[in-house]
Amino acid sequence: MVISDAAVKQILLTMDEQQHFILEDLDDNHLVIKADEEFRVRRQLETELEKNTYSQD
């Protein structure tokens, strides 16, 4: 199970459209994903979040 906020959940749902790792969408903050996909999904999510982080360089 993955616990997230609404923005992170939306990113996960978008990622799932191509990779199909979500088993069940429980509510606004909880998803059940394939256990063997957890590490890969977390890495990819971190990459996506870094792209969406504002930095003032």
mmCIF file with all atom_site columns, C-alpha atoms in Angstrom:
data_model
loop_
_atom_site.group_PDB
_atom_site.id
_atom_site.type_symbol
_atom_site.label_atom_id
_atom_site.label_alt_id
_atom_site.label_comp_id
_atom_site.label_asym_id
_atom_site.label_entity_id
_atom_site.label_seq_id
_atom_site.pdbx_PDB_ins_code
_atom_site.Cartn_x
_atom_site.Cartn_y
_atom_site.Cartn_z
_atom_site.occupancy
_atom_site.B_iso_or_equiv
_atom_site.pdbx_formal_charge
_atom_site.auth_seq_id
_atom_site.auth_comp_id
_atom_site.auth_asym_id
_atom_site.auth_atom_id
_atom_site.pdbx_PDB_model_num
ATOM 1  C CA . MET A 1 1  ? 0.000  0.000  0.000   1.00 0.00 ? 1  MET A CA 1
ATOM 2  C CA . VAL A 1 2  ? 1.219  3.500  -0.797  1.00 0.00 ? 2  VAL A CA 1
ATOM 3  C CA . ILE A 1 3  ? 0.075  6.493  1.234   1.00 0.00 ? 3  ILE A CA 1
ATOM 4  C CA . SER A 1 4  ? 0.331  9.849  -0.487  1.00 0.00 ? 4  SER A CA 1
ATOM 5  C CA . ASP A 1 5  ? -1.191 13.261 -0.869  1.00 0.00 ? 5  ASP A CA 1
ATOM 6  C CA . ALA A 1 6  ? -3.498 14.109 -3.775  1.00 0.00 ? 6  ALA A CA 1
ATOM 7  C CA . ALA A 1 7  ? -0.723 15.532 -5.991  1.00 0.00 ? 7  ALA A CA 1
ATOM 8  C CA . VAL A 1 8  ? 1.505  12.474 -5.562  1.00 0.00 ? 8  VAL A CA 1
ATOM 9  C CA . LYS A 1 9  ? -1.444 10.176 -6.150  1.00 0.00 ? 9  LYS A CA 1
ATOM 10 C CA . GLN A 1 10 ? -2.166 11.941 -9.441  1.00 0.00 ? 10 GLN A CA 1
ATOM 11 C CA . ILE A 1 11 ? 1.446  11.409 -10.547 1.00 0.00 ? 11 ILE A CA 1
ATOM 12 C CA . LEU A 1 12 ? 1.167  7.717  -9.639  1.00 0.00 ? 12 LEU A CA 1
ATOM 13 C CA . LEU A 1 13 ? -2.085 7.368  -11.572 1.00 0.00 ? 13 LEU A CA 1
ATOM 14 C CA . THR A 1 14 ? -0.454 8.956  -14.623 1.00 0.00 ? 14 THR A CA 1
ATOM 15 C CA . MET A 1 15 ? 2.568  6.652  -14.321 1.00 0.00 ? 15 MET A CA 1
ATOM 16 C CA . ASP A 1 16 ? 0.220  3.661  -14.029 1.00 0.00 ? 16 ASP A CA 1
ATOM 17 C CA . GLU A 1 17 ? -1.372 4.422  -17.399 1.00 0.00 ? 17 GLU A CA 1
ATOM 18 C CA . GLN A 1 18 ? 1.784  3.117  -19.098 1.00 0.00 ? 18 GLN A CA 1
ATOM 19 C CA . GLN A 1 19 ? 3.180  0.665  -16.554 1.00 0.00 ? 19 GLN A CA 1
ATOM 20 C CA . HIS A 1 20 ? 0.124  -0.849 -14.799 1.00 0.00 ? 20 HIS A CA 1
ATOM 21 C CA . PHE A 1 21 ? 1.349  -1.366 -11.233 1.00 0.00 ? 21 PHE A CA 1
ATOM 22 C CA . ILE A 1 22 ? -1.710 -0.173 -9.273  1.00 0.00 ? 22 ILE A CA 1
ATOM 23 C CA . LEU A 1 23 ? -3.886 -3.026 -8.055  1.00 0.00 ? 23 LEU A CA 1
ATOM 24 C CA . GLU A 1 24 ? -6.513 -0.964 -6.247  1.00 0.00 ? 24 GLU A CA 1
ATOM 25 C CA . ASP A 1 25 ? -7.368 2.707  -5.715  1.00 0.00 ? 25 ASP A CA 1
ATOM 26 C CA . LEU A 1 26 ? -8.689 2.748  -2.143  1.00 0.00 ? 26 LEU A CA 1
ATOM 27 C CA . ASP A 1 27 ? -9.412 6.434  -1.461  1.00 0.00 ? 27 ASP A CA 1
ATOM 28 C CA . ASP A 1 28 ? -7.958 9.929  -1.893  1.00 0.00 ? 28 ASP A CA 1
ATOM 29 C CA . ASN A 1 29 ? -4.674 9.011  -0.208  1.00 0.00 ? 29 ASN A CA 1
ATOM 30 C CA . HIS A 1 30 ? -4.193 5.239  -0.561  1.00 0.00 ? 30 HIS A CA 1
ATOM 31 C CA . LEU A 1 31 ? -3.275 2.940  -3.433  1.00 0.00 ? 31 LEU A CA 1
ATOM 32 C CA . VAL A 1 32 ? -2.417 -0.743 -3.449  1.00 0.00 ? 32 VAL A CA 1
ATOM 33 C CA . ILE A 1 33 ? 0.462  -1.483 -5.814  1.00 0.00 ? 33 ILE A CA 1
ATOM 34 C CA . LYS A 1 34 ? 2.206  -4.667 -6.888  1.00 0.00 ? 34 LYS A CA 1
ATOM 35 C CA . ALA A 1 35 ? 4.759  -5.573 -4.210  1.00 0.00 ? 35 ALA A CA 1
ATOM 36 C CA . ASP A 1 36 ? 7.439  -6.448 -6.760  1.00 0.00 ? 36 ASP A CA 1
ATOM 37 C CA . GLU A 1 37 ? 7.069  -2.996 -8.363  1.00 0.00 ? 37 GLU A CA 1
ATOM 38 C CA . GLU A 1 38 ? 7.425  -0.940 -5.163  1.00 0.00 ? 38 GLU A CA 1
ATOM 39 C CA . PHE A 1 39 ? 11.149 -0.138 -5.406  1.00 0.00 ? 39 PHE A CA 1
ATOM 40 C CA . ARG A 1 40 ? 10.953 0.829  -9.081  1.00 0.00 ? 40 ARG A CA 1
ATOM 41 C CA . VAL A 1 41 ? 7.831  2.941  -8.546  1.00 0.00 ? 41 VAL A CA 1
ATOM 42 C CA . ARG A 1 42 ? 9.401  4.770  -5.598  1.00 0.00 ? 42 ARG A CA 1
ATOM 43 C CA . ARG A 1 43 ? 12.533 5.563  -7.643  1.00 0.00 ? 43 ARG A CA 1
ATOM 44 C CA . GLN A 1 44 ? 10.498 6.790  -10.592 1.00 0.00 ? 44 GLN A CA 1
ATOM 45 C CA . LEU A 1 45 ? 8.242  8.835  -8.315  1.00 0.00 ? 45 LEU A CA 1
ATOM 46 C CA . GLU A 1 46 ? 11.277 10.513 -6.736  1.00 0.00 ? 46 GLU A CA 1
ATOM 47 C CA . THR A 1 47 ? 12.502 11.428 -10.225 1.00 0.00 ? 47 THR A CA 1
ATOM 48 C CA . GLU A 1 48 ? 9.094  12.862 -11.135 1.00 0.00 ? 48 GLU A CA 1
ATOM 49 C CA . LEU A 1 49 ? 8.912  14.876 -7.916  1.00 0.00 ? 49 LEU A CA 1
ATOM 50 C CA . GLU A 1 50 ? 12.378 16.315 -8.548  1.00 0.00 ? 50 GLU A CA 1
ATOM 51 C CA . LYS A 1 51 ? 11.201 17.526 -11.963 1.00 0.00 ? 51 LYS A CA 1
ATOM 52 C CA . ASN A 1 52 ? 8.290  19.310 -10.294 1.00 0.00 ? 52 ASN A CA 1
ATOM 53 C CA . THR A 1 53 ? 10.358 20.938 -7.533  1.00 0.00 ? 53 THR A CA 1
ATOM 54 C CA . TYR A 1 54 ? 10.952 24.639 -7.898  1.00 0.00 ? 54 TYR A CA 1
ATOM 55 C CA . SER A 1 55 ? 14.505 25.753 -7.379  1.00 0.00 ? 55 SER A CA 1
ATOM 56 C CA . GLN A 1 56 ? 15.913 29.232 -7.614  1.00 0.00 ? 56 GLN A CA 1
ATOM 57 C CA . ASP A 1 57 ? 19.310 28.906 -9.285  1.00 0.00 ? 57 ASP A CA 1
#
